Amino acid sequence: MALTHTPRSFFRLGLALSGGSLRGAGHLGILQVLEENGIIPDIVAGVSAGALVAALYARGMPVPSMITRATQLALTRLIDWDISLWTVGKFLLLYPLYRLGLRPNPKTLLPAGFIRGNRLESYIHRLLRRYPRRRIPCLLLATDLYHAETAVFGSLPSFPLPREHRYIRLREDEWARAVRASCSLPGVFQPTPFRGRRLVDGAVRNTLPADLLFLAGAQRVIAVDLHLGELEDRRLESFVDIIDRSLTLMFADLAGLRLSPYPALRLAPPVPDIGWTDYHRIPECIDAGRRYALSRLPDIRAYLKGSPPKA
């Protein structure tokens, strides 16, 4: 059914989903437990990997179907590289000469991102096309690099937003592109073109959009933060580990600051720290989300009855 204008505070429960790359499969375990216990959100919001889950869920794709798709993800080819080994080799050869002042800067050899993102958008479009009707309202976030704005995509009429936010009501054929934009990790994916804008991952400005759900009229919000769950002790063995851990701390603190004025219940499932190509470990992430949600059910039920949220 088509969405119509609804009064503020209409939404009893909102669900906000953070990013997390393949670890975003942990959201599916959370959703599975919520549905099994009759806890159904009235509005959802997501960023990055959470945007994909939020869009599919809002469209009405059954959670078991999403889990099946996620566990088969290795069978799909979603990566369309936009750089060759020859280009990388040439850059590495010329860069030292540039540093010595013997050649111009070779950075123009490099694309705006290593992955185009067209295949990902096509895959998302195929999934959304199977569910042509929206079931519940949905908000997705991306970051506009040039206008320094957070692009908030949605199916609602406009609603009050903080400064440096831009609400964009999506047409039916734009949802796949909006999800792609929200997932476009800077430097890895090329910025996504959208209505004259160039958009990247929404987590650059907002890693957990629970605050926007309250602004849209949600009375209660469950916020699933896959970054917060990463803060357990583990060995940091390389500069990659150091950078990853530093970004995790930054994301967790940023989300905490944004949520501090709002009574959201923040869930932090300890989803395994897996790499971008560890498709075979997706079931582990789903199971971790499920087990964590089961352990927090008493807190979730108490929160929905009006108790203050527990960390």
GROMACS .gro file of C-alpha atoms in nm:
model
  311
    1MET     CA    1   0.000   0.000   0.000
    2ALA     CA    2   0.115   0.354  -0.066
    3LEU     CA    3   0.242   0.559   0.225
    4THR     CA    4   0.039   0.861   0.330
    5HIS     CA    5   0.123   1.154   0.552
    6THR     CA    6   0.110   1.050   0.918
    7PRO     CA    7   0.114   1.271   1.227
    8ARG     CA    8   0.424   1.308   1.440
    9SER     CA    9   0.455   1.045   1.717
   10PHE     CA   10   0.267   0.796   1.500
   11PHE     CA   11   0.556   0.552   1.505
   12ARG     CA   12   0.553   0.344   1.821
   13LEU     CA   13   0.889   0.180   1.752
   14GLY     CA   14   1.180   0.265   1.523
   15LEU     CA   15   1.479   0.048   1.439
   16ALA     CA   16   1.817   0.201   1.346
   17LEU     CA   17   2.089  -0.012   1.187
   18SER     CA   18   2.457   0.083   1.169
   19GLY     CA   19   2.710  -0.009   0.903
   20GLY     CA   20   2.967  -0.284   0.927
   21SER     CA   21   3.040  -0.425   0.579
   22LEU     CA   22   2.981  -0.804   0.577
   23ARG     CA   23   2.936  -0.785   0.952
   24GLY     CA   24   2.605  -0.617   0.871
   25ALA     CA   25   2.464  -0.969   0.851
   26GLY     CA   26   2.446  -0.947   1.230
   27HIS     CA   27   2.140  -0.724   1.183
   28LEU     CA   28   1.957  -1.021   1.036
   29GLY     CA   29   1.998  -1.224   1.356
   30ILE     CA   30   1.863  -0.930   1.556
   31LEU     CA   31   1.564  -0.892   1.322
   32GLN     CA   32   1.492  -1.262   1.334
   33VAL     CA   33   1.463  -1.263   1.713
   34LEU     CA   34   1.256  -0.944   1.720
   35GLU     CA   35   1.004  -1.085   1.473
   36GLU     CA   36   0.985  -1.421   1.649
   37ASN     CA   37   0.886  -1.235   1.965
   38GLY     CA   38   0.632  -1.008   1.799
   39ILE     CA   39   0.848  -0.695   1.814
   40ILE     CA   40   0.789  -0.528   1.479
   41PRO     CA   41   0.925  -0.179   1.406
   42ASP     CA   42   0.696   0.080   1.249
   43ILE     CA   43   0.983   0.264   1.079
   44VAL     CA   44   1.345   0.172   1.004
   45ALA     CA   45   1.663   0.363   0.924
   46GLY     CA   46   2.002   0.241   0.811
   47VAL     CA   47   2.344   0.349   0.699
   48SER     CA   48   2.596   0.159   0.485
   49ALA     CA   49   2.537  -0.217   0.530
   50GLY     CA   50   2.248  -0.129   0.759
   51ALA     CA   51   2.090   0.068   0.475
   52LEU     CA   52   2.070  -0.245   0.261
   53VAL     CA   53   1.905  -0.444   0.541
   54ALA     CA   54   1.670  -0.157   0.626
   55ALA     CA   55   1.560  -0.107   0.264
   56LEU     CA   56   1.490  -0.477   0.207
   57TYR     CA   57   1.307  -0.511   0.538
   58ALA     CA   58   1.098  -0.200   0.475
   59ARG     CA   59   1.009  -0.334   0.132
   60GLY     CA   60   0.872  -0.650   0.295
   61MET     CA   61   1.142  -0.905   0.214
   62PRO     CA   62   1.102  -1.181   0.476
   63VAL     CA   63   1.391  -1.210   0.718
   64PRO     CA   64   1.444  -1.582   0.635
   65SER     CA   65   1.477  -1.484   0.268
   66MET     CA   66   1.732  -1.217   0.357
   67ILE     CA   67   1.929  -1.472   0.559
   68THR     CA   68   1.926  -1.714   0.266
   69ARG     CA   69   2.047  -1.442   0.030
   70ALA     CA   70   2.320  -1.337   0.273
   71THR     CA   71   2.456  -1.690   0.309
   72GLN     CA   72   2.464  -1.720  -0.072
   73LEU     CA   73   2.638  -1.386  -0.121
   74ALA     CA   74   2.966  -1.548  -0.225
   75LEU     CA   75   2.785  -1.684  -0.532
   76THR     CA   76   2.724  -1.333  -0.663
   77ARG     CA   77   2.979  -1.111  -0.832
   78LEU     CA   78   2.932  -0.765  -0.693
   79ILE     CA   79   3.277  -0.618  -0.746
   80ASP     CA   80   3.349  -0.418  -1.062
   81TRP     CA   81   3.709  -0.303  -1.035
   82ASP     CA   82   3.806   0.026  -1.197
   83ILE     CA   83   4.181  -0.002  -1.172
   84SER     CA   84   4.439  -0.232  -1.333
   85LEU     CA   85   4.768  -0.372  -1.205
   86TRP     CA   86   4.938  -0.172  -1.481
   87THR     CA   87   4.796   0.153  -1.340
   88VAL     CA   88   4.902   0.065  -0.987
   89GLY     CA   89   5.252  -0.027  -1.106
   90LYS     CA   90   5.288   0.295  -1.303
   91PHE     CA   91   5.178   0.502  -1.005
   92LEU     CA   92   5.425   0.330  -0.772
   93LEU     CA   93   5.701   0.387  -1.026
   94LEU     CA   94   5.629   0.758  -1.080
   95TYR     CA   95   5.546   0.858  -0.724
   96PRO     CA   96   5.909   0.851  -0.598
   97LEU     CA   97   6.008   1.066  -0.897
   98TYR     CA   98   5.734   1.311  -0.804
   99ARG     CA   99   5.865   1.329  -0.448
  100LEU     CA  100   6.207   1.412  -0.589
  101GLY     CA  101   6.060   1.690  -0.800
  102LEU     CA  102   6.135   1.512  -1.127
  103ARG     CA  103   5.779   1.435  -1.241
  104PRO     CA  104   5.433   1.586  -1.189
  105ASN     CA  105   5.205   1.431  -0.931
  106PRO     CA  106   5.081   1.096  -1.071
  107LYS     CA  107   4.764   1.094  -0.860
  108THR     CA  108   4.560   1.163  -1.173
  109LEU     CA  109   4.631   0.803  -1.274
  110LEU     CA  110   4.414   0.682  -0.989
  111PRO     CA  111   4.033   0.668  -1.006
  112ALA     CA  112   3.801   0.820  -0.743
  113GLY     CA  113   3.758   0.469  -0.603
  114PHE     CA  114   3.883   0.121  -0.680
  115ILE     CA  115   3.529  -0.019  -0.724
  116ARG     CA  116   3.266   0.139  -0.950
  117GLY     CA  117   2.958   0.013  -0.763
  118ASN     CA  118   2.739  -0.050  -1.070
  119ARG     CA  119   2.718  -0.425  -1.008
  120LEU     CA  120   2.621  -0.369  -0.646
  121GLU     CA  121   2.343  -0.132  -0.752
  122SER     CA  122   2.215  -0.381  -1.011
  123TYR     CA  123   2.208  -0.657  -0.750
  124ILE     CA  124   2.018  -0.437  -0.505
  125HIS     CA  125   1.774  -0.335  -0.780
  126ARG     CA  126   1.699  -0.699  -0.858
  127LEU     CA  127   1.626  -0.772  -0.493
  128LEU     CA  128   1.401  -0.470  -0.448
  129ARG     CA  129   1.214  -0.543  -0.769
  130ARG     CA  130   1.091  -0.871  -0.617
  131TYR     CA  131   0.905  -0.670  -0.353
  132PRO     CA  132   0.736  -0.381  -0.534
  133ARG     CA  133   0.532  -0.258  -0.235
  134ARG     CA  134   0.673  -0.075   0.065
  135ARG     CA  135   0.557  -0.220   0.395
  136ILE     CA  136   0.689   0.038   0.639
  137PRO     CA  137   0.862   0.378   0.607
  138CYS     CA  138   1.238   0.382   0.566
  139LEU     CA  139   1.522   0.635   0.597
  140LEU     CA  140   1.866   0.586   0.440
  141LEU     CA  141   2.172   0.807   0.484
  142ALA     CA  142   2.454   0.910   0.251
  143THR     CA  143   2.713   1.189   0.263
  144ASP     CA  144   2.733   1.467   0.004
  145LEU     CA  145   3.104   1.544  -0.023
  146TYR     CA  146   3.077   1.870  -0.214
  147HIS     CA  147   2.788   2.028  -0.028
  148ALA     CA  148   2.908   1.893   0.310
  149GLU     CA  149   2.557   1.766   0.381
  150THR     CA  150   2.403   1.447   0.509
  151ALA     CA  151   2.158   1.327   0.245
  152VAL     CA  152   1.859   1.167   0.417
  153PHE     CA  153   1.664   0.955   0.171
  154GLY     CA  154   1.316   0.844   0.257
  155SER     CA  155   0.959   0.755   0.176
  156LEU     CA  156   0.807   1.004   0.423
  157PRO     CA  157   0.698   1.360   0.366
  158SER     CA  158   0.963   1.604   0.482
  159PHE     CA  159   1.020   1.650   0.855
  160PRO     CA  160   1.242   1.878   1.067
  161LEU     CA  161   1.612   1.799   1.038
  162PRO     CA  162   1.928   1.949   1.189
  163ARG     CA  163   2.144   2.188   0.991
  164GLU     CA  164   2.358   2.042   0.716
  165HIS     CA  165   2.100   1.773   0.645
  166ARG     CA  166   1.905   1.750   0.322
  167TYR     CA  167   1.590   1.539   0.299
  168ILE     CA  168   1.533   1.373  -0.037
  169ARG     CA  169   1.209   1.190  -0.099
  170LEU     CA  170   1.287   0.900  -0.328
  171ARG     CA  171   1.109   0.798  -0.643
  172GLU     CA  172   1.039   0.430  -0.684
  173ASP     CA  173   1.327   0.380  -0.927
  174GLU     CA  174   1.585   0.549  -0.701
  175TRP     CA  175   1.597   0.316  -0.401
  176ALA     CA  176   1.875   0.091  -0.531
  177ARG     CA  177   2.093   0.393  -0.607
  178ALA     CA  178   2.028   0.539  -0.261
  179VAL     CA  179   2.138   0.212  -0.097
  180ARG     CA  180   2.448   0.204  -0.317
  181ALA     CA  181   2.531   0.561  -0.216
  182SER     CA  182   2.496   0.476   0.151
  183CYS     CA  183   2.734   0.181   0.105
  184SER     CA  184   2.998   0.370  -0.096
  185LEU     CA  185   3.295   0.358   0.139
  186PRO     CA  186   3.521   0.654   0.047
  187GLY     CA  187   3.833   0.560  -0.144
  188VAL     CA  188   3.712   0.205  -0.202
  189PHE     CA  189   3.389   0.270  -0.391
  190GLN     CA  190   3.361   0.559  -0.632
  191PRO     CA  191   3.119   0.832  -0.521
  192THR     CA  192   2.766   0.760  -0.637
  193PRO     CA  193   2.612   1.018  -0.875
  194PHE     CA  194   2.261   1.119  -0.767
  195ARG     CA  195   2.060   1.419  -0.896
  196GLY     CA  196   2.377   1.618  -0.958
  197ARG     CA  197   2.537   1.519  -0.628
  198ARG     CA  198   2.832   1.288  -0.554
  199LEU     CA  199   2.755   1.075  -0.252
  200VAL     CA  200   2.959   0.844  -0.030
  201ASP     CA  201   2.897   0.629   0.276
  202GLY     CA  202   2.649   0.784   0.517
  203ALA     CA  203   2.862   0.673   0.813
  204VAL     CA  204   3.103   0.958   0.735
  205ARG     CA  205   2.853   1.190   0.908
  206ASN     CA  206   2.623   0.960   1.105
  207THR     CA  207   2.710   0.603   1.198
  208LEU     CA  208   2.380   0.518   1.370
  209PRO     CA  209   2.074   0.718   1.258
  210ALA     CA  210   1.855   0.663   1.564
  211ASP     CA  211   1.837   1.040   1.620
  212LEU     CA  212   1.665   1.087   1.284
  213LEU     CA  213   1.399   0.832   1.376
  214PHE     CA  214   1.309   1.032   1.686
  215LEU     CA  215   1.292   1.347   1.473
  216ALA     CA  216   1.063   1.162   1.230
  217GLY     CA  217   0.822   1.089   1.514
  218ALA     CA  218   0.928   0.756   1.666
  219GLN     CA  219   0.843   0.724   2.036
  220ARG     CA  220   1.094   0.445   2.103
  221VAL     CA  221   1.401   0.342   1.904
  222ILE     CA  222   1.615   0.030   1.915
  223ALA     CA  223   1.960   0.119   1.779
  224VAL     CA  224   2.182  -0.170   1.667
  225ASP     CA  225   2.546  -0.062   1.671
  226LEU     CA  226   2.786  -0.313   1.517
  227HIS     CA  227   3.082  -0.082   1.585
  228LEU     CA  228   3.032  -0.073   1.961
  229GLY     CA  229   3.041  -0.452   1.971
  230GLU     CA  230   3.396  -0.446   1.827
  231LEU     CA  231   3.551  -0.287   2.132
  232GLU     CA  232   3.650  -0.612   2.300
  233ASP     CA  233   4.020  -0.674   2.364
  234ARG     CA  234   4.209  -0.818   2.073
  235ARG     CA  235   4.560  -0.807   1.941
  236LEU     CA  236   4.657  -0.516   1.717
  237GLU     CA  237   4.927  -0.657   1.494
  238SER     CA  238   4.953  -0.425   1.195
  239PHE     CA  239   4.889  -0.067   1.086
  240VAL     CA  240   4.562  -0.191   0.931
  241ASP     CA  241   4.451  -0.314   1.274
  242ILE     CA  242   4.550   0.018   1.428
  243ILE     CA  243   4.355   0.221   1.170
  244ASP     CA  244   4.053  -0.009   1.196
  245ARG     CA  245   4.047   0.009   1.575
  246SER     CA  246   4.088   0.389   1.569
  247LEU     CA  247   3.795   0.428   1.329
  248THR     CA  248   3.586   0.195   1.544
  249LEU     CA  249   3.649   0.411   1.851
  250MET     CA  250   3.564   0.723   1.651
  251PHE     CA  251   3.239   0.574   1.519
  252ALA     CA  252   3.135   0.453   1.864
  253ASP     CA  253   3.198   0.793   2.024
  254LEU     CA  254   3.024   0.978   1.739
  255ALA     CA  255   2.715   0.760   1.774
  256GLY     CA  256   2.715   0.808   2.150
  257LEU     CA  257   2.725   1.186   2.115
  258ARG     CA  258   2.439   1.187   1.866
  259LEU     CA  259   2.224   0.959   2.081
  260SER     CA  260   2.291   1.127   2.416
  261PRO     CA  261   1.981   1.354   2.400
  262TYR     CA  262   1.751   1.066   2.302
  263PRO     CA  263   1.612   0.767   2.498
  264ALA     CA  264   1.725   0.500   2.251
  265LEU     CA  265   1.803   0.143   2.350
  266ARG     CA  266   2.150   0.082   2.207
  267LEU     CA  267   2.233  -0.281   2.128
  268ALA     CA  268   2.593  -0.387   2.062
  269PRO     CA  269   2.608  -0.748   1.937
  270PRO     CA  270   2.963  -0.892   1.948
  271VAL     CA  271   2.969  -0.976   1.578
  272PRO     CA  272   3.297  -1.139   1.463
  273ASP     CA  273   3.558  -0.911   1.311
  274ILE     CA  274   3.560  -1.048   0.956
  275GLY     CA  275   3.713  -0.917   0.636
  276TRP     CA  276   3.545  -0.797   0.319
  277THR     CA  277   3.590  -1.130   0.144
  278ASP     CA  278   3.507  -1.363   0.434
  279TYR     CA  279   3.172  -1.460   0.287
  280HIS     CA  280   3.190  -1.802   0.446
  281ARG     CA  281   3.174  -1.638   0.791
  282ILE     CA  282   2.846  -1.456   0.730
  283PRO     CA  283   2.650  -1.729   0.917
  284GLU     CA  284   2.869  -1.657   1.222
  285CYS     CA  285   2.762  -1.293   1.214
  286ILE     CA  286   2.395  -1.384   1.186
  287ASP     CA  287   2.425  -1.629   1.475
  288ALA     CA  288   2.608  -1.374   1.690
  289GLY     CA  289   2.327  -1.123   1.633
  290ARG     CA  290   2.066  -1.381   1.715
  291ARG     CA  291   2.230  -1.500   2.037
  292TYR     CA  292   2.286  -1.145   2.154
  293ALA     CA  293   1.925  -1.043   2.083
  294LEU     CA  294   1.797  -1.342   2.280
  295SER     CA  295   2.014  -1.241   2.574
  296ARG     CA  296   1.877  -0.885   2.563
  297LEU     CA  297   1.508  -0.973   2.523
  298PRO     CA  298   1.419  -0.886   2.884
  299ASP     CA  299   1.580  -0.543   2.842
  300ILE     CA  300   1.405  -0.489   2.509
  301ARG     CA  301   1.064  -0.579   2.652
  302ALA     CA  302   1.120  -0.356   2.956
  303TYR     CA  303   1.224  -0.068   2.731
  304LEU     CA  304   0.912  -0.103   2.517
  305LYS     CA  305   0.699  -0.092   2.833
  306GLY     CA  306   0.851   0.241   2.930
  307SER     CA  307   1.157   0.159   3.138
  308PRO     CA  308   1.471   0.369   3.081
  309PRO     CA  309   1.707   0.215   2.827
  310LYS     CA  310   1.993  -0.002   2.955
  311ALA     CA  311   2.335   0.003   2.792
   0.00000   0.00000   0.00000
